[in-house]
PDB file of C-alpha atoms in Angstrom:
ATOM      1  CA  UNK A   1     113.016  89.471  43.783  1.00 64.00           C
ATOM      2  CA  UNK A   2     114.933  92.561  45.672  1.00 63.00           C
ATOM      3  CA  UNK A   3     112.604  95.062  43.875  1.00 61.00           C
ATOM      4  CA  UNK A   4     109.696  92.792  45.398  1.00 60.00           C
ATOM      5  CA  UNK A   5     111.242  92.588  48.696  1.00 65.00           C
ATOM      6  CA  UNK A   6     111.881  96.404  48.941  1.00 63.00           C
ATOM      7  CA  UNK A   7     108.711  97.095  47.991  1.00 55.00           C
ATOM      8  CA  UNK A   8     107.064  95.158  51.124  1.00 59.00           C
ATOM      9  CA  UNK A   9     109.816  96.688  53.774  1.00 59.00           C
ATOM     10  CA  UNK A  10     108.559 100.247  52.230  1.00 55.00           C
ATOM     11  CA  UNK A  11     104.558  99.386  52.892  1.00 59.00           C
ATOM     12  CA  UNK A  12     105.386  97.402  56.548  1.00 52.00           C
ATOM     13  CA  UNK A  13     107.511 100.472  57.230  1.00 55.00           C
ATOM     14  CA  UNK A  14     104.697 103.349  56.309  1.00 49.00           C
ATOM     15  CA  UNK A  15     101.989 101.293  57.964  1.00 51.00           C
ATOM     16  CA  UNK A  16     104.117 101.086  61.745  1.00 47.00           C
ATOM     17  CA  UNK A  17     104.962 104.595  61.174  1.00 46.00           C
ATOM     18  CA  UNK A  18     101.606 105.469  60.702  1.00 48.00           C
ATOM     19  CA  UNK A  19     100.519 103.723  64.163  1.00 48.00           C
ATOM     20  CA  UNK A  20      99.065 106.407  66.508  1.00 47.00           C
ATOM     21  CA  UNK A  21     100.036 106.374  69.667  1.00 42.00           C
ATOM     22  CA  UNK A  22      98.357 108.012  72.457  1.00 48.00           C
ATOM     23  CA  UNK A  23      99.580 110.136  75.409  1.00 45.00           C
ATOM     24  CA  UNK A  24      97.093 109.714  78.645  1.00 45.00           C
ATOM     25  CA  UNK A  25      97.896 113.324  80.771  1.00 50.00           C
ATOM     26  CA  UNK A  26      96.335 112.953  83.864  1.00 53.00           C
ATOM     27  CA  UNK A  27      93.900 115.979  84.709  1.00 58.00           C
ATOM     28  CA  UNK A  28      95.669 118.903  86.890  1.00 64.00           C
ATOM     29  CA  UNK A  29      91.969 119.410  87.961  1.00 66.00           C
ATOM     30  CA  UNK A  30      91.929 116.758  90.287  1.00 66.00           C
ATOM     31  CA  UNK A  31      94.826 116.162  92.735  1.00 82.00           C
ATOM     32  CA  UNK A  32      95.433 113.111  94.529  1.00 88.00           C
ATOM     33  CA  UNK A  33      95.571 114.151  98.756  1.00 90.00           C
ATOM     34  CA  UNK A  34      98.383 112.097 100.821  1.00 91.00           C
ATOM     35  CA  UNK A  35      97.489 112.500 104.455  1.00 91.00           C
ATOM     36  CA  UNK A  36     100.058 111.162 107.377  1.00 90.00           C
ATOM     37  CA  UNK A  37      99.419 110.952 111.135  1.00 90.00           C
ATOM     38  CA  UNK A  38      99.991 108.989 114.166  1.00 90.00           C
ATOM     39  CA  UNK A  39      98.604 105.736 115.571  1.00 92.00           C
ATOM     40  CA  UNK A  40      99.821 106.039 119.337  1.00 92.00           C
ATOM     41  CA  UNK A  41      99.988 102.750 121.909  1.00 92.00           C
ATOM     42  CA  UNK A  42      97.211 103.739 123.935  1.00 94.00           C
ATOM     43  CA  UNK A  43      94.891 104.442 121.299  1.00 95.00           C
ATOM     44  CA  UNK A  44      94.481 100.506 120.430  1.00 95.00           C
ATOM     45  CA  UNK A  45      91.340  98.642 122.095  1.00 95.00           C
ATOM     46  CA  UNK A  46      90.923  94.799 122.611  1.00 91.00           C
ATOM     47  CA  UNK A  47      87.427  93.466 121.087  1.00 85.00           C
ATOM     48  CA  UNK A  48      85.066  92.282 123.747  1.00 77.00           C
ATOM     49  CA  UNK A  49      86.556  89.143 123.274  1.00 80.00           C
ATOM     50  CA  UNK A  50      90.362  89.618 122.987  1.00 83.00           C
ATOM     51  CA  UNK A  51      90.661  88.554 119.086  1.00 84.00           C
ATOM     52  CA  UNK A  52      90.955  92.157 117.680  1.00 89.00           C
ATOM     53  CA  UNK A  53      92.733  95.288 118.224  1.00 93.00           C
ATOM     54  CA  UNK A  54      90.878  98.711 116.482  1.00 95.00           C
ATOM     55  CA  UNK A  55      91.215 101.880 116.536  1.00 95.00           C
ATOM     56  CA  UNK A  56      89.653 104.438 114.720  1.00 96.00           C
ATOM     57  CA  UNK A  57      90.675 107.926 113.675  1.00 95.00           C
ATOM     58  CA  UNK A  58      89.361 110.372 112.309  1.00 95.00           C
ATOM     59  CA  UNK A  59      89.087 111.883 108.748  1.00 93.00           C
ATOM     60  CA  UNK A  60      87.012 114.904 108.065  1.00 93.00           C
ATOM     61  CA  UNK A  61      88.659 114.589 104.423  1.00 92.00           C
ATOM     62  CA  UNK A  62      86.427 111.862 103.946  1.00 94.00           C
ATOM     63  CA  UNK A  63      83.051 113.589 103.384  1.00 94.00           C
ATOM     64  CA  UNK A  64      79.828 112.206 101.511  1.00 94.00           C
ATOM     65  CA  UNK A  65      81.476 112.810  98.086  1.00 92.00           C
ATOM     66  CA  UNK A  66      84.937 111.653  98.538  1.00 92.00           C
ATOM     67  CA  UNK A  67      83.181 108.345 100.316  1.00 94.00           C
ATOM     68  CA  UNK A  68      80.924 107.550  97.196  1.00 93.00           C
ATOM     69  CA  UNK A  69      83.978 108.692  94.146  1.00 91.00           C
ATOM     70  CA  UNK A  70      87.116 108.750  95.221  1.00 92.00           C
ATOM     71  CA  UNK A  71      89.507 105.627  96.020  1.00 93.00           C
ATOM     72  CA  UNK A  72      91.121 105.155 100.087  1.00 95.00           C
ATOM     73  CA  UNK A  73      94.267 103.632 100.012  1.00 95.00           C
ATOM     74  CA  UNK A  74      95.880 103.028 103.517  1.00 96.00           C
ATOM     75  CA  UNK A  75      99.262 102.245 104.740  1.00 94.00           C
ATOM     76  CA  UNK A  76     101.184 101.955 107.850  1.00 92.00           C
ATOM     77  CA  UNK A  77     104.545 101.975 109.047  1.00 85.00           C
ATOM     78  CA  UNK A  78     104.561  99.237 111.328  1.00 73.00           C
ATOM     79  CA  UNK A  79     108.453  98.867 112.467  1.00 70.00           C
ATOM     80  CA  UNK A  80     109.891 102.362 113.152  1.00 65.00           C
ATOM     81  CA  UNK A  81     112.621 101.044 112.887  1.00 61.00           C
ATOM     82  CA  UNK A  82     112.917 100.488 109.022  1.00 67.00           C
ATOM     83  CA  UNK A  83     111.807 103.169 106.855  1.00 79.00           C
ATOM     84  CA  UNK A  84     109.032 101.752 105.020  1.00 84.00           C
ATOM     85  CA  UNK A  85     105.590 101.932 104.223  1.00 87.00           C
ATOM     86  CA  UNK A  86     103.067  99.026 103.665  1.00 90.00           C
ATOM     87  CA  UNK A  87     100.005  98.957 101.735  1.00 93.00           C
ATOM     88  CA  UNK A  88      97.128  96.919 104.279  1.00 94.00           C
ATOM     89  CA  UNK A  89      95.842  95.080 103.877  1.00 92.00           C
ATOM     90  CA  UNK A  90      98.699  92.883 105.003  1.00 90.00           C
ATOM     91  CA  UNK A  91     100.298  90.170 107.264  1.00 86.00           C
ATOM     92  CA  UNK A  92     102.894  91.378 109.492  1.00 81.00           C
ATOM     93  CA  UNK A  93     105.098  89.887 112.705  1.00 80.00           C
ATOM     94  CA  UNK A  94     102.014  86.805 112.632  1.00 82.00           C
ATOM     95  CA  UNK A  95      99.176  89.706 112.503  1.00 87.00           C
ATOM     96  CA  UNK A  96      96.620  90.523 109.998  1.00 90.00           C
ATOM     97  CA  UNK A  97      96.223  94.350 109.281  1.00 92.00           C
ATOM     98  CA  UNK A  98      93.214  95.723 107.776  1.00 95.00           C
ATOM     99  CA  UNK A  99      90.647  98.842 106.992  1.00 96.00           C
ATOM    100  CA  UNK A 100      87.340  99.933 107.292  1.00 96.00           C
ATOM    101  CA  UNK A 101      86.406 103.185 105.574  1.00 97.00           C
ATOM    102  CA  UNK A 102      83.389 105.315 106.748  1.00 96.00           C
ATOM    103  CA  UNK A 103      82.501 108.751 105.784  1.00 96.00           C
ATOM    104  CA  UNK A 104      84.615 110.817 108.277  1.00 95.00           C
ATOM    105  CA  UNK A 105      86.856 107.893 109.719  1.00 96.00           C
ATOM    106  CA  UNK A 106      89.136 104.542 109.061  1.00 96.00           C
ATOM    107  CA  UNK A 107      89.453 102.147 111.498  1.00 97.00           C
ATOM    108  CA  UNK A 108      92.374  99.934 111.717  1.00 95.00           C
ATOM    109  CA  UNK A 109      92.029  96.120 112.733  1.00 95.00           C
ATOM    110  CA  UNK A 110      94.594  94.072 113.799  1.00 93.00           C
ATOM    111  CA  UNK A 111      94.328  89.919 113.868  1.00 90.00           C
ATOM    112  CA  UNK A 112      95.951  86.996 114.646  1.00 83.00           C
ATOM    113  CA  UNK A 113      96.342  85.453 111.525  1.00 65.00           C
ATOM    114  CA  UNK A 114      96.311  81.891 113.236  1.00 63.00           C
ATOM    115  CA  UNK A 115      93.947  80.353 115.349  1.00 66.00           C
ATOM    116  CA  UNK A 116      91.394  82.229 116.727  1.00 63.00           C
ATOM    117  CA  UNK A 117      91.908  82.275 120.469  1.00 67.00           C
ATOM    118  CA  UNK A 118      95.498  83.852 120.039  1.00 78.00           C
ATOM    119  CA  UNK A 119      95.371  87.073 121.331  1.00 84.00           C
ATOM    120  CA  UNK A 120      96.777  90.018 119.210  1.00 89.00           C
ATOM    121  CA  UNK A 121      99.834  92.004 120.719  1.00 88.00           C
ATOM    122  CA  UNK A 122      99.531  95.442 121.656  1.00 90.00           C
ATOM    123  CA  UNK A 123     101.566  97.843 119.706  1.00 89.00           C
ATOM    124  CA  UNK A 124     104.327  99.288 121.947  1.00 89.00           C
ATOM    125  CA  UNK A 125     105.160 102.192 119.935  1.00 88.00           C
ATOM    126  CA  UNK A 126     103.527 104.948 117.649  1.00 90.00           C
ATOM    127  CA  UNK A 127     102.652 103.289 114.304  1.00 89.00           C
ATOM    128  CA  UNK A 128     102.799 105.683 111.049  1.00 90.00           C
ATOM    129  CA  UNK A 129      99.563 106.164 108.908  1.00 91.00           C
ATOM    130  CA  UNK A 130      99.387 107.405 105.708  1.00 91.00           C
ATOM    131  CA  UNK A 131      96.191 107.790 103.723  1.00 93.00           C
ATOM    132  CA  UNK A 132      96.319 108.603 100.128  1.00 93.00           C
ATOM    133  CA  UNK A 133      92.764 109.880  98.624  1.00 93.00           C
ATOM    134  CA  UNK A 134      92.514 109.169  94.987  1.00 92.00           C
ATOM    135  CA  UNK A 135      90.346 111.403  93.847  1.00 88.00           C
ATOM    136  CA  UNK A 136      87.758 111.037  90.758  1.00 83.00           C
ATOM    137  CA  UNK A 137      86.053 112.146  88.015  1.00 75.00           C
ATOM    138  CA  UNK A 138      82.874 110.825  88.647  1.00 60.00           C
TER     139      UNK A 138
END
């Protein structure tokens, strides 16, 4: 009975050991881009109907090819106070953040996330963007 048992520990142990397991390296060839800038206050507009805030900036790194390929991710840094990113979409101080991507710009929308004849609030103070541009093999 040990010589039996033995002799299955030896087989499971040969067949885990010969598992293969495989290493994903991510290609030097194509590097990620992190871009950071500046939302200032008087950059924001109201919608013609006081239910939005936009603003859109500018982003020659998004050309034709980065537009049809490559992922957008967008974050802000809403309270300068705390050091912080977030990732938008998102819902912050009652206020729905979110993104539009076009080739050459991203505009930034902010809602009430309630009813909708609340007005948004005008940011105050700079806000912090950061883009990151995932670039892709395609």
């Amino acid at each position: 009975m040990k010589k039996l048992t033995i002799l299955m520990l030896c087989i499971a142990t040969l067949g885990l050991a010969s598992c293969k397991k495989e290493v994903l390296v991510p290609d030097a060839g194509l590097p990620n881009q992190t871009i950071e800038t500046v939302i200032n206050a008087n950059q924001w507009t109201y919608s013609e109907n006081n239910t939005r805030l936009s603003t859109t900036i500018n982003f020659p790194e998004i050309d034709d090819a980065t537009f049809r390929n490559d992922g957008i991710l967008v974050y802000i840094y809403p309270n300068n106070s705390v050091a912080e990113y977030k990732q938008l979409p998102m819902v912050f101080d009652a206020q729905a953040y979110s993104y539009i991507v076009r080739r050459g710009s991203i505009t930034i929308d902010i809602q009430t996330s309630g009813d909708n004849v609340l007005t948004p609030t005008k940011p105050t103070a700079p806000i912090g963007l950061r883009v990151v541009i995932v670039t892709s093999s395609q």
